[in-house]
Backbone as JSON, one array per atom type, in Angstrom:
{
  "sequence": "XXXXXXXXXXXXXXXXXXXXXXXXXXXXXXXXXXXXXXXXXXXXXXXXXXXXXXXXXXXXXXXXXXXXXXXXXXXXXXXXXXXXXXXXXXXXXXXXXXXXXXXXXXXXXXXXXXXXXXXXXXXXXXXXXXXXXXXXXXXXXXXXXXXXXXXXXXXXXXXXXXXXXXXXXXXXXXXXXXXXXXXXXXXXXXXXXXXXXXXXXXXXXXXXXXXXXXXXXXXXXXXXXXXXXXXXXXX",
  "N": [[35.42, 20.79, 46.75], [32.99, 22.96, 46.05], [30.83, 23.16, 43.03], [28.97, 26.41, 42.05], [25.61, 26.9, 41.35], [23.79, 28.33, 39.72], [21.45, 28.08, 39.08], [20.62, 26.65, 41.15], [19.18, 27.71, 43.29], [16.9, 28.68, 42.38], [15.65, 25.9, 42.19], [15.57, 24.59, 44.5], [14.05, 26.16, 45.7], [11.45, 26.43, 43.69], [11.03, 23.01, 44.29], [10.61, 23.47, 47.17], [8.63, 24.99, 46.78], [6.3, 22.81, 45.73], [6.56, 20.71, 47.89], [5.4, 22.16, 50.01], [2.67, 22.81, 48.7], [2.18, 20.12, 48.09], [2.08, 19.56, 50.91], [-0.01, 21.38, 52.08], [-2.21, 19.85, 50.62], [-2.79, 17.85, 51.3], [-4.65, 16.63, 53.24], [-6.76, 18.32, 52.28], [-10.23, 19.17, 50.99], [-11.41, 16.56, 48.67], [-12.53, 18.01, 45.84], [-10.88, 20.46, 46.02], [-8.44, 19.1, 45.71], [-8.94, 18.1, 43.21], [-9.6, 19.93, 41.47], [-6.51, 21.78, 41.74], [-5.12, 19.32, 40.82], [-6.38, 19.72, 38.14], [-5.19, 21.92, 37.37], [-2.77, 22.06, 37.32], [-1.48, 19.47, 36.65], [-3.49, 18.24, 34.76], [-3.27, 18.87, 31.83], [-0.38, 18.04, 31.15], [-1.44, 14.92, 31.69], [-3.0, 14.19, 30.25], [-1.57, 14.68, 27.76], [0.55, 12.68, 27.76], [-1.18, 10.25, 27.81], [-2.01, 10.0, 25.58], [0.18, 9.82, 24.1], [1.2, 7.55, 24.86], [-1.29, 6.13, 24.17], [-0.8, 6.19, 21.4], [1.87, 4.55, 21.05], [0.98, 2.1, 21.8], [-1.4, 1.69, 19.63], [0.36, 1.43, 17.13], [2.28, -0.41, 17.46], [0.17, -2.4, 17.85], [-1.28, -2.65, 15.36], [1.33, -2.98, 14.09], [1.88, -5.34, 14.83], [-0.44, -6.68, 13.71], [-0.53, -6.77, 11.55], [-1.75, -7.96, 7.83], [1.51, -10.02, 7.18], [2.34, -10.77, 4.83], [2.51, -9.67, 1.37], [0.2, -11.69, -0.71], [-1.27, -11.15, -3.25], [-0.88, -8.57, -5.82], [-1.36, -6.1, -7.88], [-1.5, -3.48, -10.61], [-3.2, -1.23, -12.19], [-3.06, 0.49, -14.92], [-4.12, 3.87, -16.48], [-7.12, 3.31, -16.19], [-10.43, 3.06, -16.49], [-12.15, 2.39, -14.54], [-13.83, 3.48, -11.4], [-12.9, 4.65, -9.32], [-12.98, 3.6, -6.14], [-14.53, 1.73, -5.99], [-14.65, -2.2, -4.93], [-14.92, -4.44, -5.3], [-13.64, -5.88, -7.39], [-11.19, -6.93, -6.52], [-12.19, -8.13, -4.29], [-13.55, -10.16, -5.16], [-11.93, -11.7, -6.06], [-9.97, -12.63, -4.2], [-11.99, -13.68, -2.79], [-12.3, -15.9, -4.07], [-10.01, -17.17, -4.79], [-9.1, -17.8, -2.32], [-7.53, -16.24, -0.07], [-6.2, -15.34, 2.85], [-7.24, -13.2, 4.35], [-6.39, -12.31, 7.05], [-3.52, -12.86, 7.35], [-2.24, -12.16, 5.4], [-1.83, -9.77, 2.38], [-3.78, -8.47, -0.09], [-4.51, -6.5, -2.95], [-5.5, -4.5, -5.63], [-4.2, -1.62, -7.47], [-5.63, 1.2, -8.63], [-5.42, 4.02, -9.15], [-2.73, 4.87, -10.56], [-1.14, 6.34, -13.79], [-0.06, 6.49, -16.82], [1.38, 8.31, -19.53], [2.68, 9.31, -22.84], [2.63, 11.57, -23.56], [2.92, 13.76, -22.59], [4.0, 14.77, -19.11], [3.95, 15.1, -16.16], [3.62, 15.49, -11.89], [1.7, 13.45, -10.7], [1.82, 11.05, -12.56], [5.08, 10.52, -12.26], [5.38, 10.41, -9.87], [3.77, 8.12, -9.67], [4.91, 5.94, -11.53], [7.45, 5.85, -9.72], [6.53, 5.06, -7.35], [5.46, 2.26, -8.95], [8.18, 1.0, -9.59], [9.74, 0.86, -7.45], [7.55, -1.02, -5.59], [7.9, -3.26, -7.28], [10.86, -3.26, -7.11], [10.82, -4.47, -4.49], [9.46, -7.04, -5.07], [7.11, -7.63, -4.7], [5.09, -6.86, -6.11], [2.85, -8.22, -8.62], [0.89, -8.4, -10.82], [0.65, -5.9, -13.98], [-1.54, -4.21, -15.43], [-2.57, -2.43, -18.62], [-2.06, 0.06, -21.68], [-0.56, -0.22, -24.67], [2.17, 1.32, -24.71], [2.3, 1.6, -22.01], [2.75, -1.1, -21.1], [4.91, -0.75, -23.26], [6.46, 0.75, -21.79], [7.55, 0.08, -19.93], [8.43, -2.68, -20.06], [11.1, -2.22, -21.58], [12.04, -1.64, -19.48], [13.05, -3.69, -18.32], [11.0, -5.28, -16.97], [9.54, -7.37, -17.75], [9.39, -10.79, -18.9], [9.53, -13.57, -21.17], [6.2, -14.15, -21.73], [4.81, -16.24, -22.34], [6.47, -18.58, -21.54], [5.59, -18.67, -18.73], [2.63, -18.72, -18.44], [0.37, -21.73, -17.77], [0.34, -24.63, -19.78], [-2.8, -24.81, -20.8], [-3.67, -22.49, -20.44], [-1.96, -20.97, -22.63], [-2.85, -22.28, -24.76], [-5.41, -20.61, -25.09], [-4.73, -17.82, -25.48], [-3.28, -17.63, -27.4], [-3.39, -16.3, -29.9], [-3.42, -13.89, -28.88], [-1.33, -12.67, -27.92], [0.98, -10.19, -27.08], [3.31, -8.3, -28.18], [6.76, -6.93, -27.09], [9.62, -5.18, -26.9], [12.39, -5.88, -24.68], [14.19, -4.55, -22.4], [17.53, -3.71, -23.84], [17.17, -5.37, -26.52], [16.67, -5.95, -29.76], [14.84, -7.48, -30.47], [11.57, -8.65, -30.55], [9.51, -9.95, -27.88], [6.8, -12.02, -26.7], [5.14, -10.49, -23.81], [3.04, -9.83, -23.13], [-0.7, -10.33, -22.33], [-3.44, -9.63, -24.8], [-6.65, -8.25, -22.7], [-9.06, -7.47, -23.77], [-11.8, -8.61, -23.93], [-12.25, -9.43, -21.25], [-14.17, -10.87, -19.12], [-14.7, -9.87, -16.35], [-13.16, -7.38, -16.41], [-14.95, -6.03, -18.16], [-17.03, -6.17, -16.87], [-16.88, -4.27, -14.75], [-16.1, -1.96, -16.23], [-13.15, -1.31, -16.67], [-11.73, -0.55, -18.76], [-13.04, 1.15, -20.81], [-13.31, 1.43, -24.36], [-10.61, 0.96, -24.73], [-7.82, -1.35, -25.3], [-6.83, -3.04, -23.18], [-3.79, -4.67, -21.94], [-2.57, -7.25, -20.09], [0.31, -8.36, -17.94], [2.56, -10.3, -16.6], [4.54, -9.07, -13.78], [8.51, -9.78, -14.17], [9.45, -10.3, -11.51], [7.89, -11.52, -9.84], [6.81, -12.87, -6.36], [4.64, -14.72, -6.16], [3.58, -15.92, -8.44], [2.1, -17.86, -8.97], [-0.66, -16.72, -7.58], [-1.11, -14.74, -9.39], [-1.78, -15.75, -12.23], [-3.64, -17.24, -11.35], [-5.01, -15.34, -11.3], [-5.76, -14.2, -13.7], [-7.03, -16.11, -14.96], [-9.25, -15.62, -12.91], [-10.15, -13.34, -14.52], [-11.6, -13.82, -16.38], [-13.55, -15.73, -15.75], [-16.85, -16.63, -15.46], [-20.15, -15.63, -13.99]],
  "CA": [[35.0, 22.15, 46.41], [31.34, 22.72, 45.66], [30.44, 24.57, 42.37], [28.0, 27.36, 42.48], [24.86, 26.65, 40.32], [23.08, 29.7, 39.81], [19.84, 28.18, 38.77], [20.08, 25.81, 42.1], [18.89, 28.37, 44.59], [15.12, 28.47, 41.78], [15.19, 24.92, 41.36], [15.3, 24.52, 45.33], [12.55, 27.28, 45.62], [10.72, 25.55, 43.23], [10.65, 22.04, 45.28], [10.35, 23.37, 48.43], [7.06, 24.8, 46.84], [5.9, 21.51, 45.39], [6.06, 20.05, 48.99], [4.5, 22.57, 50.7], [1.49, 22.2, 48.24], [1.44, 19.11, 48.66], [1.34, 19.36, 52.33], [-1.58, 21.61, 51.92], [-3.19, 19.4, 49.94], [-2.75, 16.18, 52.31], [-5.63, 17.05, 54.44], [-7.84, 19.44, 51.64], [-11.19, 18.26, 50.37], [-11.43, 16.22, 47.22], [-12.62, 19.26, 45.18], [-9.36, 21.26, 46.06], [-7.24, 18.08, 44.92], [-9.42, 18.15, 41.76], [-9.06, 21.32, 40.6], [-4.96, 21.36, 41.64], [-4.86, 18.41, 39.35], [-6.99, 20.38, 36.66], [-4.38, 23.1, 36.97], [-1.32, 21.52, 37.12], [-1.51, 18.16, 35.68], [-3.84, 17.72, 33.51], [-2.73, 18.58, 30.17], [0.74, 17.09, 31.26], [-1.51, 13.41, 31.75], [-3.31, 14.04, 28.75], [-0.15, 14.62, 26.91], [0.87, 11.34, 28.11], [-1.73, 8.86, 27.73], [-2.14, 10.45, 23.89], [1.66, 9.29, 23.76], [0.79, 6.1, 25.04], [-1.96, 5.4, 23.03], [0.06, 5.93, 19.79], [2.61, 3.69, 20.57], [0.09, 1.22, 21.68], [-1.79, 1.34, 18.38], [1.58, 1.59, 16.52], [2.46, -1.82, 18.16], [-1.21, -3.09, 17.42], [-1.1, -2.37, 13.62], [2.4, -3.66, 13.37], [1.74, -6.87, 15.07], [-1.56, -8.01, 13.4], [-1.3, -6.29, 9.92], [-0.79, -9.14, 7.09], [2.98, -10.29, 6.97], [3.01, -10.58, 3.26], [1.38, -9.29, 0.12], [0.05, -12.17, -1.94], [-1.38, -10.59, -4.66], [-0.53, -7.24, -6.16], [-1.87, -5.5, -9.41], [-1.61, -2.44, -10.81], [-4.08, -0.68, -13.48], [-2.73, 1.73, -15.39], [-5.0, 4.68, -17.71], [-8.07, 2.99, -16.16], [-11.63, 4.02, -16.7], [-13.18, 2.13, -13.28], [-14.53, 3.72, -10.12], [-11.58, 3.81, -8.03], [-13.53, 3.17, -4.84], [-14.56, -0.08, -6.31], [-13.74, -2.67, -4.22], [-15.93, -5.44, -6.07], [-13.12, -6.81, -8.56], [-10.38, -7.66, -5.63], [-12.91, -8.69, -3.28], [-14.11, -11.1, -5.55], [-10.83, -12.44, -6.19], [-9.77, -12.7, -2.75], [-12.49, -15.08, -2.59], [-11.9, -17.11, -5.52], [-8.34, -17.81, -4.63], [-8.81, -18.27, -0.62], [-6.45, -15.57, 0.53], [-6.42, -15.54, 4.51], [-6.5, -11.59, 4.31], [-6.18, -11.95, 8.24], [-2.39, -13.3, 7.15], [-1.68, -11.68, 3.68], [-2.49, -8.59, 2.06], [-4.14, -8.25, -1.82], [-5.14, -4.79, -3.33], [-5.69, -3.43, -6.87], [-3.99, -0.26, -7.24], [-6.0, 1.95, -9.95], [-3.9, 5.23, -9.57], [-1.69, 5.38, -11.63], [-1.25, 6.57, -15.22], [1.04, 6.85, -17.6], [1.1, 8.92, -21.16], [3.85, 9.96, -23.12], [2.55, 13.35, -24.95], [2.82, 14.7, -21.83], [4.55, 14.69, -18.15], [3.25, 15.57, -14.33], [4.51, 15.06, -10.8], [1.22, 12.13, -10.74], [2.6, 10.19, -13.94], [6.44, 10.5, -12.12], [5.25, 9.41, -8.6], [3.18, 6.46, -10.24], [5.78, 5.23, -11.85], [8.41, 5.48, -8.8], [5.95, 3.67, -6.86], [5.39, 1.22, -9.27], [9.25, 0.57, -9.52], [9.65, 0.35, -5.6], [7.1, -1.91, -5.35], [8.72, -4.4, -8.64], [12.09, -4.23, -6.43], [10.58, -5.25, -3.65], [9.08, -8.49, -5.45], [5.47, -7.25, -4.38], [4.03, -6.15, -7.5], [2.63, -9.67, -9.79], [0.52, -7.79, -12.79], [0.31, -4.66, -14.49], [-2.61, -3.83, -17.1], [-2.53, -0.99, -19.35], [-2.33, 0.52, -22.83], [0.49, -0.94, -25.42], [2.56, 2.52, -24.59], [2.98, 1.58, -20.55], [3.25, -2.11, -21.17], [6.48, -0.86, -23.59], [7.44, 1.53, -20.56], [7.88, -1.52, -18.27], [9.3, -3.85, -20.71], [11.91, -1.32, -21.81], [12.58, -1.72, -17.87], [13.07, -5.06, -18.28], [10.22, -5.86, -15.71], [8.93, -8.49, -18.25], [9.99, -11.57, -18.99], [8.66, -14.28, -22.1], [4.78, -14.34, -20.98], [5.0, -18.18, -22.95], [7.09, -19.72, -20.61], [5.06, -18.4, -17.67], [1.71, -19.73, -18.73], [0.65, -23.26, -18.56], [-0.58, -25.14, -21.23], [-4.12, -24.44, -21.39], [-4.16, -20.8, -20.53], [-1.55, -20.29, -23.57], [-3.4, -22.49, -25.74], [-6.44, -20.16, -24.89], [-4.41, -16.61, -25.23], [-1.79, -17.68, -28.72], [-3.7, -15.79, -30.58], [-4.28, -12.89, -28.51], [-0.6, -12.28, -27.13], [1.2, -8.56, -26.99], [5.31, -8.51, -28.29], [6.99, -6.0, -26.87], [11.05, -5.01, -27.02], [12.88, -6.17, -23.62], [15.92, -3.98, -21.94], [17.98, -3.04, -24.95], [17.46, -6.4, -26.99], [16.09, -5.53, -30.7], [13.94, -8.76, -30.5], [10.4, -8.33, -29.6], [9.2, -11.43, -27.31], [5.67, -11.76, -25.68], [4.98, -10.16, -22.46], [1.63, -9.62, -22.48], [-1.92, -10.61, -23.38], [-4.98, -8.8, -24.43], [-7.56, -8.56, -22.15], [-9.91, -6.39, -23.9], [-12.55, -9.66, -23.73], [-12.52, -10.26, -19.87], [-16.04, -10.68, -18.34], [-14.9, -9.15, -15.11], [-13.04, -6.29, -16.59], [-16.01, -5.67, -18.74], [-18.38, -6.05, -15.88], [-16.75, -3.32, -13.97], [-15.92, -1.43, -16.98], [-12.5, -0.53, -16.22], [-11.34, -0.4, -19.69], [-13.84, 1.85, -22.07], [-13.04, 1.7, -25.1], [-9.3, 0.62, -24.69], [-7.31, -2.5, -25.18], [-5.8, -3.34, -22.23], [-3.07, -5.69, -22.13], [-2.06, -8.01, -19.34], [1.69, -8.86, -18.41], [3.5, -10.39, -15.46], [6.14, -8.95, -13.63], [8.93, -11.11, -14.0], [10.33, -10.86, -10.51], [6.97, -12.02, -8.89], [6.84, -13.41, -5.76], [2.94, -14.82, -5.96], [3.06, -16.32, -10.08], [0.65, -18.85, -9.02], [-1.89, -15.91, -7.71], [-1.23, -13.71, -10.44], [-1.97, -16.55, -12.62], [-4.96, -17.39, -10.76], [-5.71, -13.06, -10.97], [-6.01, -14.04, -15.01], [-8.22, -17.2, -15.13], [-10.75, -15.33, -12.54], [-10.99, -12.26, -15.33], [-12.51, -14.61, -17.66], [-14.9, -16.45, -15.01], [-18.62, -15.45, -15.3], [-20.9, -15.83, -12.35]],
  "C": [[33.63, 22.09, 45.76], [31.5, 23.91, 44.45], [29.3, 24.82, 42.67], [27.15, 26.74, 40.94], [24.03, 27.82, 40.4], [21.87, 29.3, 39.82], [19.29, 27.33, 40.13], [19.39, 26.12, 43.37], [16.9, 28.42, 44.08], [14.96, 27.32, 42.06], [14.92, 24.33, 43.01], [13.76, 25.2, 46.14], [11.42, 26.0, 45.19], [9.99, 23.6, 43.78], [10.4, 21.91, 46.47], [8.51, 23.81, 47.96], [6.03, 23.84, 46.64], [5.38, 20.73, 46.85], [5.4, 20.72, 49.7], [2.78, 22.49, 50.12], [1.05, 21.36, 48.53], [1.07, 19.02, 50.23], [0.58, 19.7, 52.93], [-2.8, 20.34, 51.56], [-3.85, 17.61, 50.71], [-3.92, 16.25, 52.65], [-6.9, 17.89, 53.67], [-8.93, 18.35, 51.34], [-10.56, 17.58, 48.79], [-11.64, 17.36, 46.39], [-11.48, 20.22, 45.11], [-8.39, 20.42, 45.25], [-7.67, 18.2, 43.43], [-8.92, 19.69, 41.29], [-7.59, 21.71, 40.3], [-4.71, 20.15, 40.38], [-5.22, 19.22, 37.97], [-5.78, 20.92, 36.95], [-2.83, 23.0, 36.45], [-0.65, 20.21, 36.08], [-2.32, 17.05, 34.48], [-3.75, 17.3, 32.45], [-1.81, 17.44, 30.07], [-0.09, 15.39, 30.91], [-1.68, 13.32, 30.55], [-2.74, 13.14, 27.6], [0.38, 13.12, 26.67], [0.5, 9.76, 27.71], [-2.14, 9.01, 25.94], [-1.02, 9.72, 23.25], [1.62, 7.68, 24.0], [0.1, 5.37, 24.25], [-1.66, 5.21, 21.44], [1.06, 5.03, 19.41], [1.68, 2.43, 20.41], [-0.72, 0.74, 19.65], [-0.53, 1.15, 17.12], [1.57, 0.07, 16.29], [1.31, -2.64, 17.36], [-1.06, -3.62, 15.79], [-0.29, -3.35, 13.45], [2.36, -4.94, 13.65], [0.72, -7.62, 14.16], [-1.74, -7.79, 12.24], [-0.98, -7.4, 8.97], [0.77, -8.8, 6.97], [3.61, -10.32, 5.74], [1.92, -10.21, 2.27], [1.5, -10.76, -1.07], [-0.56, -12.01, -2.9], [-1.32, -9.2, -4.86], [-0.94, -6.48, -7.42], [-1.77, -3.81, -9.36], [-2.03, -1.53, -12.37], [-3.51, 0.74, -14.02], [-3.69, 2.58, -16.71], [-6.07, 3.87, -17.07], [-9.43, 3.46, -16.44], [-12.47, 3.38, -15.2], [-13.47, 3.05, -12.51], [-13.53, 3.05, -9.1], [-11.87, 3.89, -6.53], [-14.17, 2.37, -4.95], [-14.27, -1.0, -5.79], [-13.83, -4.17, -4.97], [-14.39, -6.79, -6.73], [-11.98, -7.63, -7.24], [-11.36, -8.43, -4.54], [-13.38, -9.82, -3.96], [-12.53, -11.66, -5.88], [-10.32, -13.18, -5.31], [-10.58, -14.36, -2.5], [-12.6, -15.68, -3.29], [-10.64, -17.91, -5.51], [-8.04, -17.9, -3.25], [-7.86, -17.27, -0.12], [-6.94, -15.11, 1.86], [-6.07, -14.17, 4.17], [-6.26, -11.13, 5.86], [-4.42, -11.82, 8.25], [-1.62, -12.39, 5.76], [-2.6, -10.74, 3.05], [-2.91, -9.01, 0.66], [-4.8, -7.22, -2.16], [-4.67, -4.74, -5.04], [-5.42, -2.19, -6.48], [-4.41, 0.63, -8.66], [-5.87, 3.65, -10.36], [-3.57, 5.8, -9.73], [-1.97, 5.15, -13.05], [-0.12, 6.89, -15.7], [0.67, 7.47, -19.09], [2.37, 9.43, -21.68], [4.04, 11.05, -23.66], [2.26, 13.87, -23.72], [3.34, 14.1, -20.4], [3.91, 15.15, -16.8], [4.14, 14.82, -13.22], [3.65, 13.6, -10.83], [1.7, 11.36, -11.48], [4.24, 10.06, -12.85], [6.59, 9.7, -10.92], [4.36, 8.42, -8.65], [3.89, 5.74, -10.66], [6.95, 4.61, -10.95], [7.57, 4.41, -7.95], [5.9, 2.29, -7.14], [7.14, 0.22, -9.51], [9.68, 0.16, -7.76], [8.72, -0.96, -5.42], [7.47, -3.51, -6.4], [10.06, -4.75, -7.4], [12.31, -4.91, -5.18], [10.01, -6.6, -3.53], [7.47, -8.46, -4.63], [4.36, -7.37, -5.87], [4.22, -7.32, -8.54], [1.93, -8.89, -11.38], [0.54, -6.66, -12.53], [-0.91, -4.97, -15.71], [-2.43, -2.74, -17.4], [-2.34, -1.3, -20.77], [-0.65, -0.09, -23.31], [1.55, 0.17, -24.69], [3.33, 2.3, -23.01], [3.26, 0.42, -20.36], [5.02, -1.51, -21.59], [7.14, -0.03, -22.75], [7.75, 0.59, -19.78], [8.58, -2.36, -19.0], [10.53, -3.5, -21.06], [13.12, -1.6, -20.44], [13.68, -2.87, -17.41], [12.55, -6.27, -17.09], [9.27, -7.09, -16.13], [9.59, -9.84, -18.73], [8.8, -12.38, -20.13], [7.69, -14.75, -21.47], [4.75, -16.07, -21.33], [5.57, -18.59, -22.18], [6.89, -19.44, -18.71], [3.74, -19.28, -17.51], [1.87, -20.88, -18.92], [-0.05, -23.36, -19.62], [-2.04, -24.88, -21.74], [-4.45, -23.68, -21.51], [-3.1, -20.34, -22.17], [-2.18, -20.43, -24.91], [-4.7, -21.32, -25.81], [-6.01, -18.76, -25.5], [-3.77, -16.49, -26.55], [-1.56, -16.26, -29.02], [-3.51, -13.88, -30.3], [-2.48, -11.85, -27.72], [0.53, -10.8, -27.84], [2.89, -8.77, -26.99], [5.35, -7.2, -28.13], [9.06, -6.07, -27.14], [11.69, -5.33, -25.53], [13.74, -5.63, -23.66], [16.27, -3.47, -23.39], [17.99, -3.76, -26.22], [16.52, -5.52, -28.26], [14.83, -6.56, -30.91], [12.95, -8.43, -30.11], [10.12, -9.53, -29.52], [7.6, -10.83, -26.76], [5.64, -11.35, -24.66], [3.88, -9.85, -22.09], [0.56, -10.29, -23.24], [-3.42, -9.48, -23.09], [-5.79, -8.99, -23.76], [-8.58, -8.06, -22.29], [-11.48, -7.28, -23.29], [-13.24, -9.72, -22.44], [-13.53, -9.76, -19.81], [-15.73, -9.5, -17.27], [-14.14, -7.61, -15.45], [-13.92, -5.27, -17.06], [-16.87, -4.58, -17.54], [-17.9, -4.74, -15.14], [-16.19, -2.17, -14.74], [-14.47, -0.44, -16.49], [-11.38, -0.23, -17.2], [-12.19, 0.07, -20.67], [-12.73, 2.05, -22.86], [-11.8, 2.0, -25.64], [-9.28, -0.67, -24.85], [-6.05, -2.73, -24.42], [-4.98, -4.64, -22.12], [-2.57, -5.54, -20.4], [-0.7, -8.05, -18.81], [2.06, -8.98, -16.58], [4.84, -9.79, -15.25], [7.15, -9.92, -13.14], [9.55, -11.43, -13.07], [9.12, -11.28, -9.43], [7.2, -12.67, -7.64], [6.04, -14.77, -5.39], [2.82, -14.96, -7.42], [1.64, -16.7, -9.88], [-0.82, -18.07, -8.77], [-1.84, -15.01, -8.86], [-1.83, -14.78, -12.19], [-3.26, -16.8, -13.03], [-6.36, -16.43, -11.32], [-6.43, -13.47, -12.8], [-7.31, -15.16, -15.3], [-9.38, -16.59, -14.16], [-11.37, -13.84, -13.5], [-11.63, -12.75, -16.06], [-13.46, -15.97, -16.88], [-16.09, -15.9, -15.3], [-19.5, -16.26, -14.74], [-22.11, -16.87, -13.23]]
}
């Protein structure tokens, strides 16, 4: 038994006109075929090769972009020129990072304050937690205030038994106790960096004392490490 399709008597219409076009068109000049194309199929290719080219570049990107982030920072309350590129770029090349293979970026942001709240301050912070539980994110700098917002977190760990020997002997003096998780104890987690040449040089601390501090689920110690002995290089 055949069902009835109501729409199959258009949709026959419709392809019988298709071939008769075309069987006009077999035999027309070029100029007739052109314009039929303009009219009919143009946009449609357009459409198409627009769709094409997005996955294509999609693809592209995802294949050749670095595979991992080895170094990560994030400046908080800064005073730099956040289209600066100067301070990571010089790092980059101080510590060899194949940036064809591995990503490294300064992120300068984000801010934090506590006499006051915003959606920026709320989605700086989620970021900066996303990127901690993903084991991306090696330092933070900032003001005593967003150090103890992170340590609170318990995204710090005893800065002393991170450092080696010569960078602590260099820092004793200079190092930042904060409160960890819910513990009443305050341990080191950071160090001042008001000093550094290269923070100086790019002045991305007026007239603040910015403190240092690893996060303690690093992936990349040894560059973040590295990130501290090239703030106190001078050219």
């Amino acid at each position: 038994m055949e069902v009835y399709n109501k729409n199959r008597d258009q949709n026959n219409s419709m392809h019988d006109e298709i071939r008769e076009q075309n069987a006009k068109l077999k035999d027309a000049p070029f100029k007739e075929k052109l314009a039929y194309f303009k009219e009919y199929y143009l946009k449609m290719t357009l459409v198409a090769v627009a769709a094409i080219g997005l996955i294509v570049y999609i693809l592209v990107t995802t294949l050749t972009s670095p595979s991992d982030t080895a170094f990560a920072a994030y400046f908080y309350n800064d005073t730099g020129d956040i289209s600066d590129t100067a301070l990571i770029d010089g790092f980059i090349e101080y510590a060899q990072i194949d940036t064809k293979k591995h990503n490294a970026y300064i992120d300068t942001t984000v801010n934090y304050y506590t006499d006051g709240a915003g959606y920026d301050i709320y989605m700086g912070l989620e970021k900066t937690m996303a990127v901690i539980t993903t084991q991306e994110l090696d330092i933070i700098i900032g003001d005593d205030k967003t150090i103890d917002y992170f340590a609170a977190g318990e995204c710090y760990s005893d800065i002393t038994k991170q450092l080696p020997s010569d960078l602590l002997e260099q820092f004793q003096d200079r190092l930042y106790y904060a409160k960890v998780g819910e513990t009443d104890e305050a341990i080191p987690v950071g160090i001042y960096v008001t000093d550094a040449p290269k923070l100086q040089e790019h002045q991305y601390y007026v007239n603040m004392e910015p403190i240092l501090s690893f996060v303690t689920n690093s992936n990349s110690m040894d560059n973040a490490i590295l990130f501290l002995r090239y703030l106190y290089e001078t050219d």
